[in-house]
Tab-separated table of C-alpha atoms and ligand atoms in Angstrom:
chain	number	residue	atom	x	y	z
A	26	MET	CA	130.355	128.566	158.961
A	27	SER	CA	134.011	129.243	158.450
A	28	ARG	CA	135.196	127.727	155.050
A	29	GLY	CA	138.383	126.688	153.377
A	30	SER	CA	139.299	125.253	149.961
A	31	ARG	CA	141.355	122.381	148.671
A	32	ILE	CA	142.363	120.777	145.343
A	33	ILE	CA	140.413	117.618	144.661
A	34	GLY	CA	141.532	116.844	141.145
A	35	TYR	CA	143.909	117.753	138.335
A	36	GLY	CA	144.622	117.128	134.732
A	37	THR	CA	146.955	118.243	131.863
A	38	ALA	CA	147.018	118.374	128.117
A	39	LEU	CA	149.901	118.893	125.672
A	40	PRO	CA	150.094	119.061	121.914
A	41	ASP	CA	151.449	116.035	120.088
A	42	ARG	CA	153.981	118.041	117.943
A	43	VAL	CA	157.334	118.149	119.682
A	44	ILE	CA	159.945	120.839	118.361
A	45	THR	CA	163.339	120.105	119.721
A	46	ASN	CA	166.312	122.500	120.015
A	47	HIS	CA	167.977	120.696	117.116
A	48	ASP	CA	164.878	121.403	115.077
A	49	LEU	CA	165.052	125.088	115.751
A	50	ALA	CA	168.914	125.210	115.021
A	51	GLN	CA	167.921	124.125	111.388
A	52	THR	CA	166.204	127.573	110.786
A	53	LEU	CA	167.654	129.873	113.509
A	54	ASP	CA	171.187	130.956	114.314
A	55	THR	CA	171.125	128.985	117.573
A	56	SER	CA	172.238	125.532	118.994
A	57	ASP	CA	171.063	122.863	121.473
A	58	THR	CA	174.109	123.815	123.663
A	59	TRP	CA	173.201	127.417	123.792
A	60	ILE	CA	169.521	126.891	124.546
A	61	THR	CA	170.198	124.168	127.209
A	62	GLU	CA	172.786	126.122	129.040
A	63	ARG	CA	170.927	129.418	129.122
A	64	THR	CA	167.506	128.119	129.631
A	65	GLY	CA	167.399	124.295	130.704
A	66	ILE	CA	164.951	123.716	127.770
A	67	LYS	CA	165.406	120.886	125.453
A	68	GLU	CA	162.073	120.669	123.492
A	69	ARG	CA	158.623	122.053	123.593
A	70	ARG	CA	155.207	121.035	122.602
A	71	ILE	CA	153.363	123.181	119.869
A	72	GLY	CA	149.824	123.192	118.529
A	73	GLY	CA	146.143	123.351	119.137
A	74	THR	CA	143.910	126.024	120.588
A	75	THR	CA	143.787	127.576	124.070
A	76	ARG	CA	140.156	126.412	124.283
A	77	ALA	CA	140.753	122.817	123.058
A	78	LEU	CA	143.828	122.234	125.340
A	79	GLY	CA	141.991	123.724	128.236
A	80	ILE	CA	138.885	121.433	127.741
A	81	GLU	CA	141.181	118.326	127.745
A	82	ALA	CA	143.016	119.167	130.905
A	83	ALA	CA	139.622	120.428	132.500
A	84	ARG	CA	137.833	117.056	131.574
A	85	LYS	CA	140.753	115.011	133.316
A	86	ALA	CA	140.661	117.239	136.440
A	87	LEU	CA	136.932	116.831	136.722
A	88	GLU	CA	137.128	113.119	136.258
A	89	MET	CA	139.742	112.733	139.133
A	90	ALA	CA	137.717	115.020	141.294
A	91	GLY	CA	134.493	112.972	140.564
A	92	VAL	CA	132.780	116.197	139.897
A	93	GLU	CA	130.313	116.702	136.994
A	94	ALA	CA	130.593	119.956	135.049
A	95	LYS	CA	126.914	120.911	135.766
A	96	ASP	CA	127.872	121.044	139.531
A	97	LEU	CA	130.542	123.672	139.132
A	98	ASP	CA	130.003	127.051	140.516
A	99	GLY	CA	132.660	128.707	138.498
A	100	VAL	CA	135.048	128.305	135.584
A	101	ILE	CA	138.276	130.456	135.591
A	102	LEU	CA	140.500	130.308	132.556
A	103	ALA	CA	143.981	131.748	133.178
A	104	THR	CA	145.533	132.612	129.883
A	105	THR	CA	147.461	135.207	128.194
A	106	THR	CA	146.748	133.764	124.728
A	107	PRO	CA	142.945	133.631	124.400
A	108	ASP	CA	141.562	132.225	121.110
A	109	ARG	CA	139.775	135.676	120.451
A	110	VAL	CA	139.266	139.069	121.983
A	111	ILE	CA	135.613	138.605	122.961
A	112	PRO	CA	133.918	136.424	124.146
A	113	ALA	CA	136.325	134.963	126.731
A	114	THR	CA	137.727	131.551	125.841
A	115	ALA	CA	136.428	130.455	129.186
A	116	SER	CA	132.893	130.743	127.566
A	117	SER	CA	133.807	127.859	125.112
A	118	VAL	CA	135.275	125.768	127.773
A	119	GLN	CA	132.158	126.102	129.868
A	120	LEU	CA	129.894	125.288	126.875
A	121	GLU	CA	131.875	122.323	125.876
A	122	LEU	CA	132.193	120.828	129.336
A	123	GLY	CA	128.491	121.381	129.955
A	124	ALA	CA	128.957	123.571	133.036
A	125	ARG	CA	126.198	126.169	134.027
A	126	CYS	CA	128.064	128.773	136.057
A	127	GLY	CA	130.037	131.879	135.725
A	128	ALA	CA	133.043	131.633	133.471
A	129	PHE	CA	135.914	134.307	132.810
A	130	ASP	CA	139.335	134.616	131.542
A	131	LEU	CA	142.121	135.777	133.820
A	132	ASN	CA	145.095	137.340	132.330
A	133	ALA	CA	147.980	137.870	134.771
A	134	ALA	CA	150.558	136.280	132.210
A	135	CYS	CA	152.834	133.644	133.781
A	136	SER	CA	151.368	134.292	137.105
A	137	GLY	CA	147.885	133.561	135.883
A	138	PHE	CA	147.436	130.189	137.554
A	139	VAL	CA	148.450	131.264	140.958
A	140	TYR	CA	146.402	134.493	140.590
A	141	GLY	CA	143.491	132.144	139.737
A	142	LEU	CA	144.038	129.888	142.660
A	143	ASN	CA	143.719	132.888	144.964
A	144	VAL	CA	140.456	134.113	143.223
A	145	ALA	CA	139.070	130.664	143.283
A	146	HIS	CA	139.844	130.386	146.990
A	147	GLY	CA	138.035	133.685	147.498
A	148	LEU	CA	134.915	132.615	145.717
A	149	ILE	CA	134.831	129.445	147.798
A	150	LEU	CA	135.084	131.517	151.020
A	151	ALA	CA	132.306	133.680	149.543
A	152	GLY	CA	129.986	130.656	149.209
A	153	ALA	CA	130.941	128.816	145.969
A	154	ASP	CA	131.372	124.891	146.616
A	155	GLN	CA	133.332	123.903	143.337
A	156	ILE	CA	135.478	125.932	141.118
A	157	LEU	CA	137.223	124.694	138.034
A	158	LEU	CA	140.616	126.549	137.372
A	159	VAL	CA	142.421	126.084	134.002
A	160	GLY	CA	145.663	127.431	132.818
A	161	SER	CA	145.886	127.202	129.094
A	162	GLU	CA	148.089	128.690	126.546
A	163	THR	CA	149.153	128.651	122.772
A	164	LEU	CA	152.082	131.119	122.876
A	165	SER	CA	153.313	129.622	119.542
A	166	ARG	CA	150.849	131.792	117.822
A	167	PHE	CA	152.533	134.770	119.264
A	168	VAL	CA	155.965	133.929	118.778
A	169	ASP	CA	158.172	135.243	115.811
A	170	TRP	CA	159.786	132.086	114.702
A	171	GLU	CA	162.419	134.169	113.026
A	172	ASP	CA	163.506	135.723	116.342
A	173	ARG	CA	165.937	133.474	118.232
A	174	ALA	CA	165.720	135.552	121.389
A	175	THR	CA	162.002	134.487	121.970
A	176	ALA	CA	161.291	131.466	119.624
A	177	VAL	CA	163.465	129.199	121.711
A	178	LEU	CA	161.633	129.862	124.933
A	179	PHE	CA	157.876	129.098	124.532
A	180	GLY	CA	155.573	126.168	124.249
A	181	ASP	CA	152.033	125.367	124.237
A	182	GLY	CA	150.006	123.420	126.743
A	183	ALA	CA	147.319	123.284	129.632
A	184	GLY	CA	146.759	122.224	133.214
A	185	ALA	CA	143.616	122.257	135.415
A	186	VAL	CA	142.494	121.818	138.855
A	187	VAL	CA	139.181	121.466	140.618
A	188	LEU	CA	138.965	123.077	144.023
A	189	SER	CA	136.224	122.198	146.486
A	190	ALA	CA	134.939	124.031	149.562
A	191	THR	CA	136.221	122.348	153.039
A	192	ASP	CA	135.885	123.180	156.639
A	193	ALA	CA	138.249	125.764	157.765
A	194	ALA	CA	140.224	123.004	159.621
A	195	ASP	CA	141.016	121.390	156.341
A	196	ASN	CA	141.808	124.632	154.432
A	197	ALA	CA	144.770	124.084	152.082
A	198	LEU	CA	145.752	127.602	151.153
A	199	LEU	CA	147.901	128.576	153.964
A	200	GLY	CA	149.228	131.946	152.731
A	201	TRP	CA	149.515	133.947	149.373
A	202	ALA	CA	150.734	137.004	147.803
A	203	LEU	CA	149.794	139.000	144.582
A	204	ASP	CA	151.697	141.770	143.114
A	205	CYS	CA	152.051	143.710	139.865
A	206	LYS	CA	154.778	146.200	138.955
A	207	GLY	CA	153.290	148.003	136.123
A	208	GLU	CA	156.389	150.346	135.778
A	209	MET	CA	157.995	147.214	134.203
A	210	GLU	CA	155.288	146.488	131.438
A	211	LYS	CA	157.479	147.519	128.678
A	212	SER	CA	160.153	144.766	129.378
A	213	LEU	CA	157.728	142.203	128.167
A	214	HIS	CA	154.856	142.700	125.803
A	215	CYS	CA	152.875	141.660	122.837
A	216	ASP	CA	150.636	144.299	121.095
A	217	PHE	CA	147.574	143.363	118.812
A	218	GLY	CA	148.646	141.678	115.794
A	219	GLY	CA	152.308	141.477	116.902
A	220	PHE	CA	154.738	139.111	118.532
A	221	ILE	CA	156.147	138.754	121.841
A	222	HIS	CA	158.883	141.125	122.680
A	223	MET	CA	161.195	140.893	125.759
A	224	ASP	CA	164.219	142.293	127.351
A	225	GLY	CA	165.453	139.011	128.417
A	226	ARG	CA	168.333	140.290	130.584
A	227	GLU	CA	166.063	142.813	132.488
A	228	VAL	CA	163.198	140.186	132.815
A	229	PHE	CA	165.653	137.702	134.228
A	230	ARG	CA	167.102	140.142	136.755
A	231	GLN	CA	163.626	141.441	137.956
A	232	ALA	CA	162.223	137.677	137.915
A	233	VAL	CA	164.702	136.547	140.571
A	234	ARG	CA	164.109	139.407	142.834
A	235	ILE	CA	160.306	139.255	142.510
A	236	MET	CA	160.236	135.511	143.060
A	237	VAL	CA	162.101	135.882	146.281
A	238	GLU	CA	159.926	138.751	147.422
A	239	THR	CA	156.627	137.151	146.739
A	240	CYS	CA	157.682	133.863	148.455
A	241	ASP	CA	158.860	135.838	151.375
A	242	ARG	CA	155.395	137.504	151.705
A	243	ALA	CA	153.389	134.370	151.351
A	244	LEU	CA	155.594	132.556	154.012
A	245	ALA	CA	155.098	135.572	156.372
A	246	ALA	CA	151.467	135.460	155.833
A	247	ALA	CA	151.271	131.843	156.632
A	248	GLY	CA	153.649	132.124	159.544
A	249	LEU	CA	155.914	129.360	158.063
A	250	ARG	CA	159.716	129.247	156.958
A	251	THR	CA	161.229	127.744	153.963
A	252	SER	CA	162.117	124.732	155.928
A	253	ASP	CA	158.495	123.840	156.237
A	254	VAL	CA	158.186	123.742	152.505
A	255	ALA	CA	158.477	120.123	150.991
A	256	LEU	CA	158.417	121.240	147.371
A	257	VAL	CA	158.746	124.456	145.484
A	258	ILE	CA	156.502	124.559	142.192
A	259	PRO	CA	157.878	127.492	140.245
A	260	HIS	CA	156.890	129.002	137.004
A	261	GLN	CA	158.910	127.179	134.350
A	262	ALA	CA	160.673	130.070	132.382
A	263	ASN	CA	164.349	129.468	132.793
A	264	ILE	CA	166.217	126.895	134.981
A	265	ARG	CA	168.782	129.612	136.022
A	266	ILE	CA	165.901	131.799	137.289
A	267	ILE	CA	164.681	128.838	139.472
A	268	GLN	CA	168.129	128.054	140.637
A	269	SER	CA	169.078	131.778	141.573
A	270	ALA	CA	165.790	132.425	143.279
A	271	CYS	CA	165.980	128.998	145.303
A	272	GLU	CA	169.588	129.834	146.248
A	273	LYS	CA	168.524	133.252	147.727
A	274	LEU	CA	165.553	131.536	149.479
A	275	GLY	CA	167.742	128.978	150.954
A	276	ILE	CA	165.900	126.131	149.256
A	277	ALA	CA	167.768	123.227	147.660
A	278	GLU	CA	167.252	122.663	143.950
A	279	ASP	CA	166.197	119.072	144.607
A	280	ARG	CA	163.191	120.532	146.404
A	281	THR	CA	161.998	122.302	143.057
A	282	VAL	CA	159.737	120.851	140.246
A	283	GLN	CA	161.175	121.251	136.819
A	284	VAL	CA	159.282	120.236	133.663
A	285	LEU	CA	160.583	123.053	131.460
A	286	SER	CA	163.185	120.828	129.698
A	287	TRP	CA	160.378	119.246	127.728
A	288	THR	CA	157.537	121.735	127.926
A	289	GLY	CA	159.415	125.039	127.507
A	290	ASN	CA	157.574	128.173	129.047
A	291	THR	CA	153.959	127.620	128.773
A	292	SER	CA	153.023	130.702	130.830
A	293	SER	CA	149.786	130.131	132.935
A	294	ALA	CA	150.011	126.333	132.118
A	295	SER	CA	153.457	126.019	133.603
A	296	ILE	CA	152.634	125.687	137.109
A	297	PRO	CA	149.728	123.138	136.807
A	298	LEU	CA	151.806	121.065	134.393
A	299	ALA	CA	154.560	121.049	137.130
A	300	LEU	CA	152.081	120.424	139.833
A	301	ALA	CA	150.618	117.314	138.060
A	302	ASP	CA	154.123	116.136	137.318
A	303	ALA	CA	155.182	116.182	140.901
A	304	ALA	CA	151.868	114.526	141.932
A	305	ASP	CA	152.007	111.841	139.493
A	306	SER	CA	155.586	111.030	140.281
A	307	GLY	CA	154.927	110.742	143.887
A	308	ARG	CA	156.972	113.779	144.859
A	309	LEU	CA	153.823	115.133	146.838
A	310	ALA	CA	152.398	113.274	149.769
A	311	ALA	CA	149.182	114.102	151.693
A	312	GLY	CA	150.203	116.809	154.288
A	313	ASP	CA	153.221	118.162	152.309
A	314	ILE	CA	153.332	121.954	151.907
A	315	ALA	CA	154.021	123.119	148.419
A	316	LEU	CA	155.017	126.578	147.507
A	317	MET	CA	153.754	127.675	144.068
A	318	VAL	CA	155.350	130.765	142.622
A	319	GLY	CA	154.697	132.664	139.394
A	320	PHE	CA	156.059	135.708	137.833
A	321	GLY	CA	155.537	137.268	134.342
A	322	ALA	CA	154.610	140.216	132.057
A	323	GLY	CA	153.090	143.067	133.885
A	324	MET	CA	155.310	142.398	135.747
A	325	THR	CA	153.029	140.307	137.715
A	326	SER	CA	153.915	137.983	140.444
A	327	ALA	CA	151.928	135.520	142.702
A	328	SER	CA	152.621	132.915	145.322
A	329	ALA	CA	150.524	130.338	147.242
A	330	LEU	CA	151.388	127.947	150.042
A	331	LEU	CA	149.367	124.843	149.781
A	332	ARG	CA	148.819	121.900	151.937
A	333	TRP	CA	148.481	118.927	149.536
A	334	SER	CA	145.849	116.581	150.436
A	335	LEU	CA	145.381	114.115	147.515
B	4	ACO	N1	170.870	131.281	120.355
B	4	ACO	C1	172.122	131.748	120.429
B	4	ACO	N2	172.376	132.829	120.812
B	4	ACO	C2	171.382	133.757	121.377
B	4	ACO	C3	170.125	133.309	121.356
B	4	ACO	C4	169.758	131.986	120.879
B	4	ACO	N3	168.555	131.630	120.991
B	4	ACO	N4	169.412	134.299	121.889
B	4	ACO	C5	170.237	135.298	122.164
B	4	ACO	N5	171.486	134.900	121.906
B	4	ACO	C6	172.610	135.763	122.026
B	4	ACO	C7	172.468	137.185	122.016
B	4	ACO	O1	172.305	137.851	120.888
B	4	ACO	C8	173.686	137.698	122.860
B	4	ACO	O2	174.821	137.710	121.767
B	4	ACO	P1	175.712	138.974	122.074
B	4	ACO	O3	176.486	138.661	123.237
B	4	ACO	O4	176.517	138.751	120.763
B	4	ACO	O5	175.090	140.219	122.073
B	4	ACO	C9	174.080	136.404	123.735
B	4	ACO	O6	173.420	135.350	123.202
B	4	ACO	C10	173.609	136.667	125.103
B	4	ACO	O7	172.180	137.229	125.205
B	4	ACO	P2	171.684	137.481	126.453
B	4	ACO	O8	170.249	138.005	126.149
B	4	ACO	O9	172.421	138.263	127.388
B	4	ACO	O10	171.420	135.963	127.113
B	4	ACO	P3	170.927	135.466	128.408
B	4	ACO	O11	172.008	134.727	129.067
B	4	ACO	O12	170.282	136.660	129.208
B	4	ACO	O13	169.765	134.574	128.118
B	4	ACO	C11	167.219	134.593	128.019
B	4	ACO	C12	168.622	135.134	127.401
B	4	ACO	C13	167.373	132.898	127.970
B	4	ACO	C14	166.142	134.987	127.205
B	4	ACO	C15	167.256	135.024	129.462
B	4	ACO	O14	167.651	136.362	129.499
B	4	ACO	C16	166.001	134.837	130.135
B	4	ACO	O15	165.699	133.683	130.475
B	4	ACO	N6	165.217	135.884	130.443
B	4	ACO	C17	164.103	135.658	131.087
B	4	ACO	C18	163.077	135.078	130.361
B	4	ACO	C19	161.856	134.919	131.020
B	4	ACO	O16	161.680	134.654	132.125
B	4	ACO	N7	160.676	135.440	130.467
B	4	ACO	C20	159.369	135.324	131.245
B	4	ACO	C21	158.408	135.197	130.314
B	4	ACO	S1	157.080	134.980	131.201
B	4	ACO	C22	155.725	135.699	130.384
B	4	ACO	O17	155.128	136.507	130.965
B	4	ACO	C23	155.404	135.269	128.818
């Protein structure tokens, strides 16, 4: 039988502690005006563990989906900030939820959630019935809080979805693209025991180009045009990156989802956080086509065109 996949539940988790731009300006040579104008970020949430945030988001997604953890066929945890080297943080998530299935971490930096969506879809086509996909990050543990170039950008959080098998006729994943440009790995990196280092200007320049490229590839694969897309759900790194990429794609800014003003850049968690925000606020109706697009360290990129069905 020909199969497809669709999202049947989602959930999020954010730490309680809020750090505003004004808070950062107390200890760093920066200002609310600079951070807001250059990034669009006003505040970020900090704290917790990748495991705990991921479990909280996953529980909400499972509840909405009406799926019990014991019935899952796979747990994928997209993260670039695991709680330890081994075992995978996904093991803790699987244990705590009571799942009895394969579980693994997936590190594709800020593209991790969309990479995971494509991997989950592939597992479902191969026979899995229900997959839990979580994007969870605690970037605050890897940020040098004395470095104004990076400290103002990142936040912690998690988002999760449950994907279920469907008939091919109801398949929601209409097109996708994955890429990695390893020659750019030095522009954004964090070594063992160190902090995140980034050539911000270079990452900005490449991010816009890469976003446009990956979106074009997914649209071509699906045989769709930007006018078919109801909503763009982009990685939440910088408002100016989103604006520039959408301008080049010919997509109006009011067709994008933006949560970065209050979450900061939460890497793998940013797209599921934005997805949940759009769904909760009624910006996604059943049948709408959403274009998810991520880019990040690697430099990785990923896009997925999804027909919303909740
Ligand atoms: N407050 C005040 N001034 C600052 C700050 C700050 N927080 N940070 C840098 N500056 C200064 C710089 O020192 C520089 O000063 P100078 O002109 O005297 O040298 C000036 O502001 C401009 O610096 P730029 O780096 O050119 O600023 P830019 O407009 O490029 O903004 C930023 C910097 C926000 C980092 C931007 O380049 C950016 O968003 N880059 C992409 C980041 C990104 O998307 N990362 C993806 C991460 S995803 C992942 O995989 C983890």
